[in-house]
PDB file of C-alpha atoms in Angstrom:
ATOM      1  CA  MET A1474     -19.468 -27.472 -23.422  1.00  0.00           C
ATOM      2  CA  ALA A1475     -19.207 -24.323 -20.987  1.00  0.00           C
ATOM      3  CA  VAL A1476     -16.756 -22.602 -20.482  1.00  0.00           C
ATOM      4  CA  LYS A1477     -15.587 -20.132 -17.575  1.00  0.00           C
ATOM      5  CA  ILE A1478     -12.719 -17.148 -17.034  1.00  0.00           C
ATOM      6  CA  ARG A1479     -11.246 -17.856 -13.602  1.00  0.00           C
ATOM      7  CA  LEU A1480      -8.320 -18.036 -11.097  1.00  0.00           C
ATOM      8  CA  ALA A1481      -6.028 -20.831 -11.003  1.00  0.00           C
ATOM      9  CA  ARG A1482      -3.948 -19.927  -7.906  1.00  0.00           C
ATOM     10  CA  ARG A1483      -0.235 -20.135  -8.118  1.00  0.00           C
ATOM     11  CA  GLY A1484       2.436 -18.682  -5.195  1.00  0.00           C
ATOM     12  CA  ARG A1485       3.306 -20.118  -2.003  1.00  0.00           C
ATOM     13  CA  LYS A1486       1.811 -20.857   0.935  1.00  0.00           C
ATOM     14  CA  LYS A1487      -0.215 -17.773   2.371  1.00  0.00           C
ATOM     15  CA  ALA A1488       1.070 -15.524  -0.795  1.00  0.00           C
ATOM     16  CA  ALA A1489      -1.170 -16.667  -2.890  1.00  0.00           C
ATOM     17  CA  ILE A1490      -0.537 -15.237  -6.735  1.00  0.00           C
ATOM     18  CA  TYR A1491      -3.347 -16.487  -9.233  1.00  0.00           C
ATOM     19  CA  ASP A1492      -3.886 -16.902 -12.633  1.00  0.00           C
ATOM     20  CA  ILE A1493      -6.784 -15.468 -14.626  1.00  0.00           C
ATOM     21  CA  VAL A1494      -7.541 -18.246 -17.058  1.00  0.00           C
ATOM     22  CA  VAL A1495     -10.338 -19.723 -19.743  1.00  0.00           C
ATOM     23  CA  ALA A1496     -10.910 -23.596 -18.835  1.00  0.00           C
ATOM     24  CA  ASP A1497     -13.703 -26.292 -18.742  1.00  0.00           C
ATOM     25  CA  ALA A1498     -16.355 -25.484 -16.369  1.00  0.00           C
ATOM     26  CA  ARG A1499     -15.415 -29.440 -15.671  1.00  0.00           C
ATOM     27  CA  ALA A1500     -11.571 -28.898 -15.407  1.00  0.00           C
ATOM     28  CA  PRO A1501     -10.271 -28.807 -11.603  1.00  0.00           C
ATOM     29  CA  ARG A1502      -8.948 -24.976 -10.559  1.00  0.00           C
ATOM     30  CA  ASP A1503      -5.573 -25.494 -11.157  1.00  0.00           C
ATOM     31  CA  GLY A1504      -5.310 -27.891 -14.088  1.00  0.00           C
ATOM     32  CA  LYS A1505      -6.231 -27.818 -18.039  1.00  0.00           C
ATOM     33  CA  PHE A1506      -6.925 -24.392 -18.959  1.00  0.00           C
ATOM     34  CA  ILE A1507      -7.810 -23.345 -22.236  1.00  0.00           C
ATOM     35  CA  GLU A1508      -5.576 -20.244 -22.080  1.00  0.00           C
ATOM     36  CA  LYS A1509      -4.156 -18.107 -19.457  1.00  0.00           C
ATOM     37  CA  LEU A1510      -5.400 -14.114 -19.461  1.00  0.00           C
ATOM     38  CA  GLY A1511      -3.144 -12.582 -17.099  1.00  0.00           C
ATOM     39  CA  THR A1512      -2.704 -12.711 -13.466  1.00  0.00           C
ATOM     40  CA  TYR A1513      -3.920 -11.001 -10.479  1.00  0.00           C
ATOM     41  CA  ASN A1514      -1.839 -10.617  -7.078  1.00  0.00           C
ATOM     42  CA  PRO A1515      -4.081  -9.435  -3.992  1.00  0.00           C
ATOM     43  CA  ASN A1516      -0.883  -8.901  -1.925  1.00  0.00           C
ATOM     44  CA  THR A1517      -0.135  -5.613  -2.946  1.00  0.00           C
ATOM     45  CA  ASN A1518      -2.192  -2.037  -2.069  1.00  0.00           C
ATOM     46  CA  PRO A1519      -4.400  -1.895  -4.133  1.00  0.00           C
ATOM     47  CA  ALA A1520      -4.616  -5.271  -5.896  1.00  0.00           C
ATOM     48  CA  SER A1521      -2.652  -6.137  -8.756  1.00  0.00           C
ATOM     49  CA  ILE A1522      -4.671  -7.069 -12.292  1.00  0.00           C
ATOM     50  CA  ASP A1523      -2.498  -7.407 -15.096  1.00  0.00           C
ATOM     51  CA  PHE A1524      -4.098  -9.094 -18.010  1.00  0.00           C
ATOM     52  CA  SER A1525      -4.988  -8.509 -21.776  1.00  0.00           C
ATOM     53  CA  GLU A1526      -8.106  -7.051 -22.001  1.00  0.00           C
ATOM     54  CA  GLU A1527      -8.632  -7.549 -25.648  1.00  0.00           C
ATOM     55  CA  LYS A1528      -8.894 -11.469 -25.322  1.00  0.00           C
ATOM     56  CA  ALA A1529     -11.064 -11.402 -22.197  1.00  0.00           C
ATOM     57  CA  PHE A1530     -13.082  -9.246 -23.555  1.00  0.00           C
ATOM     58  CA  GLN A1531     -13.488 -11.827 -26.636  1.00  0.00           C
ATOM     59  CA  TRP A1532     -13.786 -14.690 -24.543  1.00  0.00           C
ATOM     60  CA  LEU A1533     -16.671 -12.530 -22.875  1.00  0.00           C
ATOM     61  CA  MET A1534     -18.716 -12.150 -26.584  1.00  0.00           C
ATOM     62  CA  ASN A1535     -18.148 -15.942 -27.117  1.00  0.00           C
ATOM     63  CA  GLY A1536     -20.306 -16.499 -24.482  1.00  0.00           C
ATOM     64  CA  ALA A1537     -17.081 -17.423 -21.195  1.00  0.00           C
ATOM     65  CA  GLN A1538     -19.468 -16.918 -17.738  1.00  0.00           C
ATOM     66  CA  PRO A1539     -16.835 -15.561 -15.119  1.00  0.00           C
ATOM     67  CA  THR A1540     -16.517 -16.664 -11.660  1.00  0.00           C
ATOM     68  CA  ASP A1541     -17.418 -13.736  -9.351  1.00  0.00           C
ATOM     69  CA  THR A1542     -14.360 -12.690  -8.484  1.00  0.00           C
ATOM     70  CA  VAL A1543     -13.335 -12.332 -11.775  1.00  0.00           C
ATOM     71  CA  LYS A1544     -16.693 -10.983 -12.793  1.00  0.00           C
ATOM     72  CA  ALA A1545     -15.410  -8.255  -9.990  1.00  0.00           C
ATOM     73  CA  MET A1546     -12.325  -7.659 -11.989  1.00  0.00           C
ATOM     74  CA  LEU A1547     -13.866  -7.247 -15.112  1.00  0.00           C
ATOM     75  CA  SER A1548     -15.991  -4.625 -13.791  1.00  0.00           C
ATOM     76  CA  TYR A1549     -13.221  -2.940 -12.066  1.00  0.00           C
ATOM     77  CA  ARG A1550     -10.775  -2.431 -15.480  1.00  0.00           C
ATOM     78  CA  GLY A1551     -14.185  -1.526 -17.150  1.00  0.00           C
ATOM     79  CA  ILE A1552     -14.583  -5.179 -19.674  1.00  0.00           C
ATOM     80  CA  LEU A1553     -18.003  -5.741 -18.700  1.00  0.00           C
ATOM     81  CA  TYR A1554     -19.060  -2.185 -19.685  1.00  0.00           C
ATOM     82  CA  LYS A1555     -17.293  -2.188 -22.527  1.00  0.00           C
ATOM     83  CA  LYS A1556     -19.424  -5.427 -23.435  1.00  0.00           C
ATOM     84  CA  HIS A1557     -22.398  -3.463 -22.742  1.00  0.00           C
ATOM     85  CA  LEU A1558     -22.026  -0.857 -25.043  1.00  0.00           C
ATOM     86  CA  GLN A1559     -21.044  -3.257 -27.286  1.00  0.00           C
ATOM     87  CA  ILE A1560     -24.600  -4.783 -26.985  1.00  0.00           C
ATOM     88  CA  GLY A1561     -26.245  -1.316 -27.384  1.00  0.00           C
ATOM     89  CA  VAL A1562     -24.236  -1.481 -30.562  1.00  0.00           C
ATOM     90  CA  ALA A1563     -24.983  -4.852 -31.829  1.00  0.00           C
ATOM     91  CA  LYS A1564     -28.699  -3.461 -31.755  1.00  0.00           C
ATOM     92  CA  GLY A1565     -28.244  -0.135 -32.980  1.00  0.00           C
ATOM     93  CA  ALA A1566     -28.905   1.759 -29.831  1.00  0.00           C
ATOM     94  CA  ILE A1567     -25.866   3.804 -30.490  1.00  0.00           C
ATOM     95  CA  SER A1568     -23.202   4.088 -32.593  1.00  0.00           C
ATOM     96  CA  GLN A1569     -19.651   2.467 -32.420  1.00  0.00           C
ATOM     97  CA  GLU A1570     -17.888   6.047 -32.145  1.00  0.00           C
ATOM     98  CA  THR A1571     -20.293   7.022 -29.535  1.00  0.00           C
ATOM     99  CA  ALA A1572     -19.821   4.101 -27.383  1.00  0.00           C
ATOM    100  CA  ASP A1573     -15.890   4.064 -27.854  1.00  0.00           C
ATOM    101  CA  ALA A1574     -16.075   7.268 -27.104  1.00  0.00           C
ATOM    102  CA  ARG A1575     -17.721   6.606 -23.513  1.00  0.00           C
ATOM    103  CA  PHE A1576     -15.314   3.944 -22.818  1.00  0.00           C
ATOM    104  CA  GLU A1577     -12.817   5.732 -22.970  1.00  0.00           C
ATOM    105  CA  GLU A1578     -14.714   8.535 -20.658  1.00  0.00           C
ATOM    106  CA  TRP A1579     -15.016   6.228 -18.147  1.00  0.00           C
ATOM    107  CA  LYS A1580     -11.711   4.738 -18.455  1.00  0.00           C
ATOM    108  CA  GLN A1581      -9.701   8.155 -17.999  1.00  0.00           C
ATOM    109  CA  ALA A1582     -11.809   8.604 -15.066  1.00  0.00           C
ATOM    110  CA  LYS A1583     -11.445   5.303 -13.107  1.00  0.00           C
ATOM    111  CA  GLU A1584      -7.573   6.059 -14.202  1.00  0.00           C
ATOM    112  CA  ALA A1585      -7.468   8.615 -11.971  1.00  0.00           C
ATOM    113  CA  LYS A1586      -9.272   7.313  -9.688  1.00  0.00           C
ATOM    114  CA  ILE A1587      -6.842   4.624  -8.930  1.00  0.00           C
ATOM    115  CA  GLU A1588      -3.901   7.015  -9.342  1.00  0.00           C
ATOM    116  CA  GLY A1589      -5.184   9.075  -6.757  1.00  0.00           C
ATOM    117  CA  LYS A1590      -5.405   5.921  -4.226  1.00  0.00           C
ATOM    118  CA  ARG A1591      -1.810   5.257  -4.874  1.00  0.00           C
ATOM    119  CA  THR A1592      -1.152   8.743  -3.950  1.00  0.00           C
ATOM    120  CA  THR A1593      -3.020   8.989  -1.156  1.00  0.00           C
ATOM    121  CA  LEU A1594      -1.679   5.863   0.184  1.00  0.00           C
ATOM    122  CA  GLY A1595       2.084   7.217  -0.517  1.00  0.00           C
ATOM    123  CA  SER A1596       1.115  10.466   1.447  1.00  0.00           C
ATOM    124  CA  GLU A1597      -0.063   8.478   4.177  1.00  0.00           C
ATOM    125  CA  LYS A1598       2.625   6.354   4.274  1.00  0.00           C
ATOM    126  CA  GLU A1599       5.398   9.300   3.768  1.00  0.00           C
ATOM    127  CA  ALA A1600       3.152  11.271   6.837  1.00  0.00           C
ATOM    128  CA  LYS A1601       3.461   8.220   9.254  1.00  0.00           C
ATOM    129  CA  ARG A1602       7.275   8.023   8.790  1.00  0.00           C
ATOM    130  CA  LYS A1603       7.649  11.735   9.404  1.00  0.00           C
ATOM    131  CA  ALA A1604       5.131  11.624  12.650  1.00  0.00           C
ATOM    132  CA  ALA A1605       7.071   8.576  13.570  1.00  0.00           C
ATOM    133  CA  PHE A1606      10.402  10.456  13.045  1.00  0.00           C
ATOM    134  CA  GLU A1607       9.773  13.391  14.840  1.00  0.00           C
ATOM    135  CA  ALA A1608       8.332  11.371  17.949  1.00  0.00           C
ATOM    136  CA  GLU A1609      11.982   9.546  17.647  1.00  0.00           C
ATOM    137  CA  THR A1610      13.415  12.737  17.978  1.00  0.00           C
ATOM    138  CA  LYS A1611      11.433  14.173  20.997  1.00  0.00           C
ATOM    139  CA  VAL A1612      12.694  11.052  22.724  1.00  0.00           C
ATOM    140  CA  LYS A1613      15.864  11.437  21.826  1.00  0.00           C
ATOM    141  CA  GLU A1614      16.248  15.227  22.646  1.00  0.00           C
ATOM    142  CA  ALA A1615      14.561  14.130  25.756  1.00  0.00           C
ATOM    143  CA  ARG A1616      17.136  11.730  26.924  1.00  0.00           C
ATOM    144  CA  ALA A1617      19.561  13.821  25.970  1.00  0.00           C
ATOM    145  CA  GLU A1618      18.185  16.931  28.421  1.00  0.00           C
ATOM    146  CA  ALA A1619      17.396  13.875  31.332  1.00  0.00           C
ATOM    147  CA  ILE A1620      21.380  12.646  31.439  1.00  0.00           C
ATOM    148  CA  ARG A1621      22.358  16.601  31.234  1.00  0.00           C
ATOM    149  CA  GLN A1622      20.128  17.439  34.560  1.00  0.00           C
ATOM    150  CA  ARG A1623      21.960  14.380  35.431  1.00  0.00           C
ATOM    151  CA  GLU A1624      25.351  15.437  35.152  1.00  0.00           C
ATOM    152  CA  ALA A1625      24.592  19.024  36.511  1.00  0.00           C
ATOM    153  CA  ALA A1626      22.982  17.483  39.594  1.00  0.00           C
ATOM    154  CA  LYS A1627      26.457  15.031  39.953  1.00  0.00           C
ATOM    155  CA  LEU A1628      28.693  18.949  39.309  1.00  0.00           C
ATOM    156  CA  ALA A1629      26.073  20.177  41.367  1.00  0.00           C
ATOM    157  CA  ALA A1630      26.489  17.676  44.267  1.00  0.00           C
ATOM    158  CA  ASP A1631      30.251  17.605  44.223  1.00  0.00           C
ATOM    159  CA  ALA A1632      30.437  21.321  44.393  1.00  0.00           C
ATOM    160  CA  PRO A1633      28.740  22.048  47.798  1.00  0.00           C
ATOM    161  CA  ALA A1634      30.842  19.213  49.156  1.00  0.00           C
ATOM    162  CA  ALA A1635      34.479  20.869  47.722  1.00  0.00           C
ATOM    163  CA  GLU A1636      32.817  24.586  48.877  1.00  0.00           C
ATOM    164  CA  GLY A1637      32.685  22.643  52.146  1.00  0.00           C
ATOM    165  CA  GLU A1638      35.878  21.678  52.401  1.00  0.00           C
ATOM    166  CA  GLU A1639      37.058  25.554  51.695  1.00  0.00           C
ATOM    167  CA  ALA A1640      34.748  26.526  54.207  1.00  0.00           C
ATOM    168  CA  THR A1641      35.755  24.218  57.058  1.00  0.00           C
ATOM    169  CA  GLU A1642      39.401  25.588  56.221  1.00  0.00           C
ATOM    170  CA  ALA A1643      38.662  29.049  55.760  1.00  0.00           C
ATOM    171  CA  PRO A1644      37.481  29.812  59.010  1.00  0.00           C
ATOM    172  CA  ALA A1645      40.476  27.592  60.581  1.00  0.00           C
ATOM    173  CA  ALA A1646      42.849  30.054  59.155  1.00  0.00           C
ATOM    174  CA  GLU A1647      41.250  33.585  59.846  1.00  0.00           C
ATOM    175  CA  GLY A1648      40.977  31.653  63.402  1.00  0.00           C
ATOM    176  CA  GLU A1649      44.626  31.121  63.183  1.00  0.00           C
ATOM    177  CA  SER A1650      45.192  35.031  62.201  1.00  0.00           C
ATOM    178  CA  THR A1651      42.619  36.237  64.624  1.00  0.00           C
ATOM    179  CA  GLU A1652      44.539  34.718  67.922  1.00  0.00           C
ATOM    180  CA  GLU A1653      48.117  36.151  66.004  1.00  0.00           C
ATOM    181  CA  GLN A1654      47.068  39.132  65.581  1.00  0.00           C
ATOM    182  CA  ALA A1655      45.698  39.830  69.912  1.00  0.00           C
TER     183      ALA A1655
END
């Protein structure tokens, strides 16, 4: 009986979430399975991969064949590297302590890389938010300045008209006073 480690789809339309399962190769995609190892959510950035690494390693060592997608996930998490090291231990090429040390070193480097990506994505998001806020502030200030200029133009337009009325009244008053003096 061929056993595969593969994905079983669940979730609603256009928002799929997958279960990582061990199933008979002849079973349908979403049908009967032997054991559920974990979940995979491709909708997040970076994609969320949550599964039991010990069980996956055990199934790989017993001969289960992963599908291409699951193989990429196992490689991403270091399970295939761990299997490679364990085969070296079984053949006597390296000791178990050396294999464990290499795997822990690799895992720490990988975790640092993943955390770096998360912080980069977070800082980029924050930078975009700040840039949008600054652009919005500039637009708001430009609108406020345009309103102030319109108000000043209205006051300036009203002021000469009022001065013009005073100017026409003032010469008439001056004219009357000059005639009285003469």
